[in-house]
GROMACS .gro file of C-alpha atoms in nm:
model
  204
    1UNK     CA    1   0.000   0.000   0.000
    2UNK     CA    2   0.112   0.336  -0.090
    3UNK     CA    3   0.243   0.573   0.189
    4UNK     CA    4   0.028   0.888   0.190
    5UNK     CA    5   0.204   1.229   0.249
    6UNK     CA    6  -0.016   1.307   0.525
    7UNK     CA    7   0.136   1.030   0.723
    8UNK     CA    8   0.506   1.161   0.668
    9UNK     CA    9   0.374   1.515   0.819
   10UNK     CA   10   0.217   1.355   1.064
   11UNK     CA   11   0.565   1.258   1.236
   12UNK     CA   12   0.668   1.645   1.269
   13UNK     CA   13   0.524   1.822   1.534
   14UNK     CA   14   0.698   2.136   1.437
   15UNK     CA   15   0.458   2.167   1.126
   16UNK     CA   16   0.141   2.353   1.182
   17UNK     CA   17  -0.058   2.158   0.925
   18UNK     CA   18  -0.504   2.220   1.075
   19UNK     CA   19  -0.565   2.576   0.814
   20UNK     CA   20  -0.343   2.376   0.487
   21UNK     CA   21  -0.497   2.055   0.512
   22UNK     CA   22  -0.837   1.923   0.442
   23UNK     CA   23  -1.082   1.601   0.322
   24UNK     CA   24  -1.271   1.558   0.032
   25UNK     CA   25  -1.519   1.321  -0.061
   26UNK     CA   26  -1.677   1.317  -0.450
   27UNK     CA   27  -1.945   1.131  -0.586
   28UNK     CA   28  -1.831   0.929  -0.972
   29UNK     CA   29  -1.816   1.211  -1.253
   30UNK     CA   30  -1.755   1.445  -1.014
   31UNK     CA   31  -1.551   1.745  -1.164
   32UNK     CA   32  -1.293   1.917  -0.978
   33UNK     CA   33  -1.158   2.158  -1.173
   34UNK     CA   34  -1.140   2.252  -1.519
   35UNK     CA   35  -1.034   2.498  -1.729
   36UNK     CA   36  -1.029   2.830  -1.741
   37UNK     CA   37  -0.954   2.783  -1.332
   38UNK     CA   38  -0.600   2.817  -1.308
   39UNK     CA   39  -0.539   2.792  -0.937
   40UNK     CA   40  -0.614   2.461  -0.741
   41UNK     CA   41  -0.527   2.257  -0.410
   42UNK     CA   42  -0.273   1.985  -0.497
   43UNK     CA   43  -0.462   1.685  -0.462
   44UNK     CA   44  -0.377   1.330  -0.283
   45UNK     CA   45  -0.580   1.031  -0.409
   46UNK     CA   46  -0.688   0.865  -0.021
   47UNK     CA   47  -0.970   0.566  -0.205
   48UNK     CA   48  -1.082   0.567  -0.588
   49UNK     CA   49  -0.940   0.692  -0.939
   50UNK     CA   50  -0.927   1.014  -1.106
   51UNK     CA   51  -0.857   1.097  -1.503
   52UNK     CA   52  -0.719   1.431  -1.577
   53UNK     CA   53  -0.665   1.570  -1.916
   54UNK     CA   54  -0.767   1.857  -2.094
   55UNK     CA   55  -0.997   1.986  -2.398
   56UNK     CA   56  -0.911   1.976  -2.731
   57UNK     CA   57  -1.029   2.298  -2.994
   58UNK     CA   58  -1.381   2.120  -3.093
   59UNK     CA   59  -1.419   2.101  -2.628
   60UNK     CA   60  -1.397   1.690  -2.622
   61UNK     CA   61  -1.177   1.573  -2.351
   62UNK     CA   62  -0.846   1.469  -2.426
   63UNK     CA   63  -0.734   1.226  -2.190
   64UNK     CA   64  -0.341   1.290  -2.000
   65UNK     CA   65  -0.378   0.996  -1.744
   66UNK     CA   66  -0.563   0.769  -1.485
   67UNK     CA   67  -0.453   0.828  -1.149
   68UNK     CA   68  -0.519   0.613  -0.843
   69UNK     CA   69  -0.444   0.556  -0.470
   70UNK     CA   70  -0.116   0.739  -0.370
   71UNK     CA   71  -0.114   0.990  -0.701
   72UNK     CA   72  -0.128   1.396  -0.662
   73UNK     CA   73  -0.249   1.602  -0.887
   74UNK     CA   74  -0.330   1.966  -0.900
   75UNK     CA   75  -0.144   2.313  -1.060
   76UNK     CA   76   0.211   2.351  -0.862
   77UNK     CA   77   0.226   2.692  -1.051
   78UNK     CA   78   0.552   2.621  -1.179
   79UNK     CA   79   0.431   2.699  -1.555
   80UNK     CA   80   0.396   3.049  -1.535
   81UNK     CA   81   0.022   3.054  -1.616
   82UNK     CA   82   0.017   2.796  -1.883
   83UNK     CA   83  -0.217   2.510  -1.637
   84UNK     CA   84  -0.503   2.380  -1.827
   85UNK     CA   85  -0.629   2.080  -1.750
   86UNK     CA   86  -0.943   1.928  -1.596
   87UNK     CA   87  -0.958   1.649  -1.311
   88UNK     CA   88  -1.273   1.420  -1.326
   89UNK     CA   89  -1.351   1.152  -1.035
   90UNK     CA   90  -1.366   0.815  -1.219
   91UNK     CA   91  -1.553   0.655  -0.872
   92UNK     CA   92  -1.644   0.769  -0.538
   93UNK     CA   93  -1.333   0.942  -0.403
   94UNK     CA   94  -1.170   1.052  -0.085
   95UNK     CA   95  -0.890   1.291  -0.163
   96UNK     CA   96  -0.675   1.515   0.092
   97UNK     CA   97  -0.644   1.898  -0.077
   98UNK     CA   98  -0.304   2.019   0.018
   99UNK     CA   99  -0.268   2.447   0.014
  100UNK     CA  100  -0.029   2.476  -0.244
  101UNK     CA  101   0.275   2.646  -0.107
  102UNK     CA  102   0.210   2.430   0.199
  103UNK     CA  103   0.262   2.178  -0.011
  104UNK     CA  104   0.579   2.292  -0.149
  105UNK     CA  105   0.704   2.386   0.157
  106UNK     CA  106   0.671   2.029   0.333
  107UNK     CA  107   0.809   1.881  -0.030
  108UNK     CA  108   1.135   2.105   0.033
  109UNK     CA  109   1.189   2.086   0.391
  110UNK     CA  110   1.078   1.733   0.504
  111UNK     CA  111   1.352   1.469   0.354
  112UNK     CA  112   1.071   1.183   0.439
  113UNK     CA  113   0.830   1.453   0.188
  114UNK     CA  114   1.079   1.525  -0.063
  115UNK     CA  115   1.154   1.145  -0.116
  116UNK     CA  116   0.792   1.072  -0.165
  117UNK     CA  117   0.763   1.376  -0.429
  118UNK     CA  118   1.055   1.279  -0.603
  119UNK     CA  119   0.968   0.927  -0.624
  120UNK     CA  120   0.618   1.004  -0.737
  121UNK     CA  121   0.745   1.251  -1.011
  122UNK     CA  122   1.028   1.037  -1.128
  123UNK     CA  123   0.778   0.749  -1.176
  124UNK     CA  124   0.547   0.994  -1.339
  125UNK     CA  125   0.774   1.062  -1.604
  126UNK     CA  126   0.918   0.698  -1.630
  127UNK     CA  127   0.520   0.639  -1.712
  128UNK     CA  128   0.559   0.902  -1.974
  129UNK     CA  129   0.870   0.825  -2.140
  130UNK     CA  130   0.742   0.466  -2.218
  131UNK     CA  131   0.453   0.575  -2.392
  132UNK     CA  132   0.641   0.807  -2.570
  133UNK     CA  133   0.815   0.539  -2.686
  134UNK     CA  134   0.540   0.332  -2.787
  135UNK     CA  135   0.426   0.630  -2.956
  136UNK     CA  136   0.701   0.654  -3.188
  137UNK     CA  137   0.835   0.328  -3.239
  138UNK     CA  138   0.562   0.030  -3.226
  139UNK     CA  139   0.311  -0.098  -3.424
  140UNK     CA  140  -0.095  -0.045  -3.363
  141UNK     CA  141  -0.133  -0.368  -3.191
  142UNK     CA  142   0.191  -0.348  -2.951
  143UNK     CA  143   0.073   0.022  -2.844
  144UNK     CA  144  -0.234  -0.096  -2.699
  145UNK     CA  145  -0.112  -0.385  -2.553
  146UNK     CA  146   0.127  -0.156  -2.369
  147UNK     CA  147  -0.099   0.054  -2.224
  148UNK     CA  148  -0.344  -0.184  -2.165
  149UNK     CA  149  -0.054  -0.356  -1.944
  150UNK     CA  150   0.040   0.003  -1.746
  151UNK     CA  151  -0.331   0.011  -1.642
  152UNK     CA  152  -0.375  -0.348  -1.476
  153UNK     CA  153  -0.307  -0.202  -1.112
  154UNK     CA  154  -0.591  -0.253  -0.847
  155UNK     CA  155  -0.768   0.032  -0.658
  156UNK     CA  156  -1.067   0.048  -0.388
  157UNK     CA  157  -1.314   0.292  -0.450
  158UNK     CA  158  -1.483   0.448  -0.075
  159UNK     CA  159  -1.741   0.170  -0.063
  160UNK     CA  160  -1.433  -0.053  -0.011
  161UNK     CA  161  -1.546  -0.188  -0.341
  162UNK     CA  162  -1.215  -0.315  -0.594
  163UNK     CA  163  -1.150  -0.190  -0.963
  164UNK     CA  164  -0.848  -0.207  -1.188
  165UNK     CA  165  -0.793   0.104  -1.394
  166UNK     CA  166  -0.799  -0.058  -1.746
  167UNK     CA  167  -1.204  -0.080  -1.652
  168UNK     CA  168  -1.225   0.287  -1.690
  169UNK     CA  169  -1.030   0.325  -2.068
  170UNK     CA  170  -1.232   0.406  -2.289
  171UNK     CA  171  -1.141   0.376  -2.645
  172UNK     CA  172  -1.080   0.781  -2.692
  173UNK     CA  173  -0.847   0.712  -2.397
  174UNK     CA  174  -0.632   0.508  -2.520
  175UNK     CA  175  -0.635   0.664  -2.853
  176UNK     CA  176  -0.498   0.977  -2.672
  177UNK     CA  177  -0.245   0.815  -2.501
  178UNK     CA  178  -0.087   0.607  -2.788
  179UNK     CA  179  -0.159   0.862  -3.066
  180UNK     CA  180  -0.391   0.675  -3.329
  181UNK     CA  181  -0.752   0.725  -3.416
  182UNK     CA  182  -1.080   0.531  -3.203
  183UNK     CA  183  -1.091   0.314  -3.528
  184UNK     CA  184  -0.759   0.190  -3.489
  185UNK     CA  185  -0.724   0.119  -3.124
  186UNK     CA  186  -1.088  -0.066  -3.160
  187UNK     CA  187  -0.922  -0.283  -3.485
  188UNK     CA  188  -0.577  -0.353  -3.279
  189UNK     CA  189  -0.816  -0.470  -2.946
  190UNK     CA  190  -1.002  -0.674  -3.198
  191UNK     CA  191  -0.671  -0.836  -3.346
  192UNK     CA  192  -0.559  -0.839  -2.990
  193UNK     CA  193  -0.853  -1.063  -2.860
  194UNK     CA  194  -0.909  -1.270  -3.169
  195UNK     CA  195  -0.596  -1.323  -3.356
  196UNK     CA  196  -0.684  -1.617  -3.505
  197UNK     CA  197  -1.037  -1.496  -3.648
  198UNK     CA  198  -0.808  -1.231  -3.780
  199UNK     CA  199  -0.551  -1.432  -3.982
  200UNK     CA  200  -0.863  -1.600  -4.120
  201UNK     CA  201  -0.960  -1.303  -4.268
  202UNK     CA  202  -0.665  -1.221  -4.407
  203UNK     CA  203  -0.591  -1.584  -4.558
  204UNK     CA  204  -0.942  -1.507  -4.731
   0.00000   0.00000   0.00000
């Protein structure tokens, strides 16, 4: 089980943490921000899954990632006004809302804190590399078995009720994150699931 950041806090006394801190419990579909809101809490996932992403031009959502137990999310303000992106609740959640430059503060300050961050960003943009890769350098088929693969982790949702993440891609979402069209992710699942029906076809 993840260690939560709270917890790592927790062990300083010295850190005045009742104004910075705070609960949050949202129903499925909930949104909790969106664009143009600039300015949020950083968010810690406590129970359930999140998707964040943004909107493309025509307003459909364009999917970034899935995030589950143990993830943060939320604007640091490190990008000089350039934050847009939306974060939807994918089941009932509890989340912890962290005051931003609290946040910070406890990330820079608390070695126990700044492990955690570092670990969490570093595997953050391990996550993103790979599909970066897959991006450029696979076939159809081999991209969405890849990301099928990264979402096969296990989360409870605050009924105590169990989900894996891959039950909450939807075809757009994995066309987002491996750069081809609905069509062709729905084709390469196809091929994926029924490879022999497939070289049938072919043959014929």
């Amino acid at each position: 089980m993840d260690i939560h950041l709270f917890e790592l806090i927790s062990k300083h006394q010295d850190i005045q943490i009742t104004d910075e801190i705070s609960d949050l419990e949202a129903e499925r579909g909930t949104v909790l921000y969106q664009p143009p809101q600039r300015l949020t809490p950083i968010f810690e996932i406590i129970q359930g899954a999140v998707r964040i992403g943004t909107y493309s031009p025509m307003g459909e959502e364009v999917c970034y990632d899935l995030l589950k137990e143990g993830d943060f999310f939320g604007n640091l303000q490190y990008l000089n006004g350039q934050f847009s992106e939306f974060a939807k609740s994918l089941t009932r959640v509890k989340l912890r809302q962290y005051d931003v430059q609290f946040f910070k503060h406890v990330c820079s300050n608390i070695p126990e804190a700044s492990s955690w961050f570092s670990q969490k960003l570093v595997s953050r943009w391990c996550r993103a590399e790979d599909r970066l890769f897959a991006v450029r350098s696979m076939e159809p088929k081999e991209k969405v078995r890849r990301i099928l693969a990264q979402f096969q982790e296990k989360f409870i949702d605050t009924r105590g009720k169990t989900y894996t993440l891959s039950e909450f891609l939807t075809l757009q979402d994995i066309a987002d994150l491996t750069g081809m069209t609905r069509q062709t992710v729905s084709k390469s699942i196809k091929e994926l699931v029924c490879p022999a029906k497939t070289i049938r076809k072919k043959v014929k």
